[in-house]
PDB file of C-alpha atoms in Angstrom:
ATOM      1  CA  UNK A   2      65.421 172.473-182.321  1.00 74.00           C
ATOM      2  CA  UNK A   3      61.912 172.101-180.940  1.00 80.00           C
ATOM      3  CA  UNK A   4      58.972 171.703-183.272  1.00 86.00           C
ATOM      4  CA  UNK A   5      56.777 174.784-183.666  1.00 92.00           C
ATOM      5  CA  UNK A   6      53.388 174.459-182.015  1.00 92.00           C
ATOM      6  CA  UNK A   7      50.132 176.388-182.113  1.00 94.00           C
ATOM      7  CA  UNK A   8      47.713 176.799-179.236  1.00 94.00           C
ATOM      8  CA  UNK A   9      44.159 175.511-179.179  1.00 93.00           C
ATOM      9  CA  UNK A  10      41.600 176.613-176.618  1.00 94.00           C
ATOM     10  CA  UNK A  11      38.347 174.706-176.242  1.00 93.00           C
ATOM     11  CA  UNK A  12      35.451 175.341-173.889  1.00 96.00           C
ATOM     12  CA  UNK A  13      33.394 172.361-172.761  1.00 95.00           C
ATOM     13  CA  UNK A  14      31.310 170.983-169.960  1.00 95.00           C
ATOM     14  CA  UNK A  15      33.619 170.206-166.992  1.00 96.00           C
ATOM     15  CA  UNK A  16      31.964 166.824-166.355  1.00 96.00           C
ATOM     16  CA  UNK A  17      32.540 165.768-169.970  1.00 96.00           C
ATOM     17  CA  UNK A  18      36.176 166.878-169.690  1.00 96.00           C
ATOM     18  CA  UNK A  19      36.740 164.905-166.479  1.00 97.00           C
ATOM     19  CA  UNK A  20      35.153 161.735-167.875  1.00 96.00           C
ATOM     20  CA  UNK A  21      37.169 161.915-171.092  1.00 96.00           C
ATOM     21  CA  UNK A  22      40.424 162.652-169.273  1.00 97.00           C
ATOM     22  CA  UNK A  23      39.863 159.691-166.924  1.00 96.00           C
ATOM     23  CA  UNK A  24      39.517 157.402-169.955  1.00 95.00           C
ATOM     24  CA  UNK A  25      42.553 158.952-171.636  1.00 96.00           C
ATOM     25  CA  UNK A  26      44.584 158.453-168.461  1.00 96.00           C
ATOM     26  CA  UNK A  27      43.729 154.725-168.486  1.00 95.00           C
ATOM     27  CA  UNK A  28      44.994 154.660-172.065  1.00 95.00           C
ATOM     28  CA  UNK A  29      48.205 156.417-171.057  1.00 96.00           C
ATOM     29  CA  UNK A  30      47.316 159.582-172.963  1.00 96.00           C
ATOM     30  CA  UNK A  31      46.806 163.195-172.039  1.00 96.00           C
ATOM     31  CA  UNK A  32      44.350 165.578-173.706  1.00 96.00           C
ATOM     32  CA  UNK A  33      46.973 167.227-175.907  1.00 95.00           C
ATOM     33  CA  UNK A  34      48.156 163.882-177.285  1.00 96.00           C
ATOM     34  CA  UNK A  35      44.576 162.719-177.901  1.00 96.00           C
ATOM     35  CA  UNK A  36      43.705 165.949-179.710  1.00 96.00           C
ATOM     36  CA  UNK A  37      46.873 165.665-181.826  1.00 96.00           C
ATOM     37  CA  UNK A  38      45.904 162.076-182.687  1.00 96.00           C
ATOM     38  CA  UNK A  39      42.412 163.267-183.637  1.00 96.00           C
ATOM     39  CA  UNK A  40      43.849 165.967-185.916  1.00 96.00           C
ATOM     40  CA  UNK A  41      46.232 163.423-187.483  1.00 96.00           C
ATOM     41  CA  UNK A  42      43.235 161.210-188.274  1.00 95.00           C
ATOM     42  CA  UNK A  43      41.306 164.146-189.765  1.00 95.00           C
ATOM     43  CA  UNK A  44      44.241 164.767-192.089  1.00 96.00           C
ATOM     44  CA  UNK A  45      44.655 161.064-192.902  1.00 95.00           C
ATOM     45  CA  UNK A  46      40.936 160.597-193.702  1.00 92.00           C
ATOM     46  CA  UNK A  47      40.531 164.036-195.250  1.00 94.00           C
ATOM     47  CA  UNK A  48      37.509 164.501-192.992  1.00 93.00           C
ATOM     48  CA  UNK A  49      36.052 163.461-189.657  1.00 92.00           C
ATOM     49  CA  UNK A  50      37.431 159.968-188.899  1.00 91.00           C
ATOM     50  CA  UNK A  51      34.083 158.614-187.746  1.00 87.00           C
ATOM     51  CA  UNK A  52      30.479 158.794-188.848  1.00 83.00           C
ATOM     52  CA  UNK A  53      28.616 161.953-187.994  1.00 80.00           C
ATOM     53  CA  UNK A  54      24.931 161.155-188.132  1.00 74.00           C
ATOM     54  CA  UNK A  55      21.629 161.783-186.480  1.00 68.00           C
ATOM     55  CA  UNK A  56      21.266 158.992-183.885  1.00 66.00           C
ATOM     56  CA  UNK A  57      17.532 158.594-184.391  1.00 63.00           C
ATOM     57  CA  UNK A  58      17.714 157.696-188.077  1.00 56.00           C
ATOM     58  CA  UNK A  59      15.116 155.011-187.355  1.00 57.00           C
ATOM     59  CA  UNK A  60      12.505 157.800-187.340  1.00 61.00           C
ATOM     60  CA  UNK A  61      12.947 158.182-191.105  1.00 65.00           C
ATOM     61  CA  UNK A  62      12.251 154.558-192.067  1.00 65.00           C
ATOM     62  CA  UNK A  63       9.127 155.495-194.000  1.00 70.00           C
ATOM     63  CA  UNK A  64      11.292 157.675-196.261  1.00 71.00           C
ATOM     64  CA  UNK A  65      13.819 154.906-197.058  1.00 74.00           C
ATOM     65  CA  UNK A  66      13.782 152.480-199.940  1.00 79.00           C
ATOM     66  CA  UNK A  67      14.561 148.818-199.249  1.00 80.00           C
ATOM     67  CA  UNK A  68      18.231 149.229-200.212  1.00 80.00           C
ATOM     68  CA  UNK A  69      18.737 152.109-197.757  1.00 79.00           C
ATOM     69  CA  UNK A  70      16.848 150.190-195.062  1.00 78.00           C
ATOM     70  CA  UNK A  71      18.973 147.042-195.536  1.00 81.00           C
ATOM     71  CA  UNK A  72      22.156 149.101-195.472  1.00 81.00           C
ATOM     72  CA  UNK A  73      21.108 150.921-192.282  1.00 77.00           C
ATOM     73  CA  UNK A  74      20.097 147.660-190.619  1.00 80.00           C
ATOM     74  CA  UNK A  75      23.419 146.064-191.572  1.00 80.00           C
ATOM     75  CA  UNK A  76      25.376 149.021-190.176  1.00 79.00           C
ATOM     76  CA  UNK A  77      23.435 148.978-186.903  1.00 76.00           C
ATOM     77  CA  UNK A  78      23.864 145.227-186.462  1.00 78.00           C
ATOM     78  CA  UNK A  79      27.584 145.455-187.216  1.00 74.00           C
ATOM     79  CA  UNK A  80      27.912 148.208-184.629  1.00 70.00           C
ATOM     80  CA  UNK A  81      26.059 146.199-181.996  1.00 68.00           C
ATOM     81  CA  UNK A  82      27.717 142.861-182.653  1.00 62.00           C
ATOM     82  CA  UNK A  83      31.123 143.917-183.914  1.00 56.00           C
ATOM     83  CA  UNK A  84      30.594 141.472-186.768  1.00 56.00           C
ATOM     84  CA  UNK A  85      31.336 142.401-190.341  1.00 53.00           C
ATOM     85  CA  UNK A  86      28.826 142.194-193.138  1.00 53.00           C
ATOM     86  CA  UNK A  87      26.088 140.343-191.281  1.00 51.00           C
ATOM     87  CA  UNK A  88      23.651 141.325-193.993  1.00 56.00           C
ATOM     88  CA  UNK A  89      26.245 142.232-196.579  1.00 61.00           C
ATOM     89  CA  UNK A  90      24.934 139.745-199.123  1.00 65.00           C
ATOM     90  CA  UNK A  91      21.439 141.210-198.831  1.00 66.00           C
ATOM     91  CA  UNK A  92      22.778 144.725-199.332  1.00 68.00           C
ATOM     92  CA  UNK A  93      24.854 143.556-202.321  1.00 72.00           C
ATOM     93  CA  UNK A  94      21.834 141.861-203.912  1.00 72.00           C
ATOM     94  CA  UNK A  95      19.697 144.946-203.358  1.00 73.00           C
ATOM     95  CA  UNK A  96      22.465 147.124-204.770  1.00 76.00           C
ATOM     96  CA  UNK A  97      22.713 144.900-207.852  1.00 77.00           C
ATOM     97  CA  UNK A  98      18.927 145.034-208.223  1.00 77.00           C
ATOM     98  CA  UNK A  99      19.016 148.820-207.928  1.00 76.00           C
ATOM     99  CA  UNK A 100      21.762 149.078-210.577  1.00 80.00           C
ATOM    100  CA  UNK A 101      19.897 146.665-212.846  1.00 79.00           C
ATOM    101  CA  UNK A 102      16.770 148.834-212.664  1.00 74.00           C
ATOM    102  CA  UNK A 103      18.899 151.903-213.447  1.00 73.00           C
ATOM    103  CA  UNK A 104      20.276 150.249-216.576  1.00 74.00           C
ATOM    104  CA  UNK A 105      16.778 149.393-217.862  1.00 66.00           C
TER     105      UNK A 105
END
């Protein structure tokens, strides 16, 4: 017996659709499979499976403390380089310092 399915209708820019479908085709996927994978990941992560953020977070540097700044810098460098925890020790030290100040 076939699995029950529900329909999903999405409107989007045709150029965006074509670009995405070309990439999916190279991966051996169609749109329906990719959307099902996305929904599976939403369920698995209990939320969006990637960061949803304002891309120009650098504009808010004057509002950040040094811990937040170090963490943001570390995340950006990891994204650019694909390396893990480039500044992780700095962030850990700042986090420990922050917790120490909280305790006092």
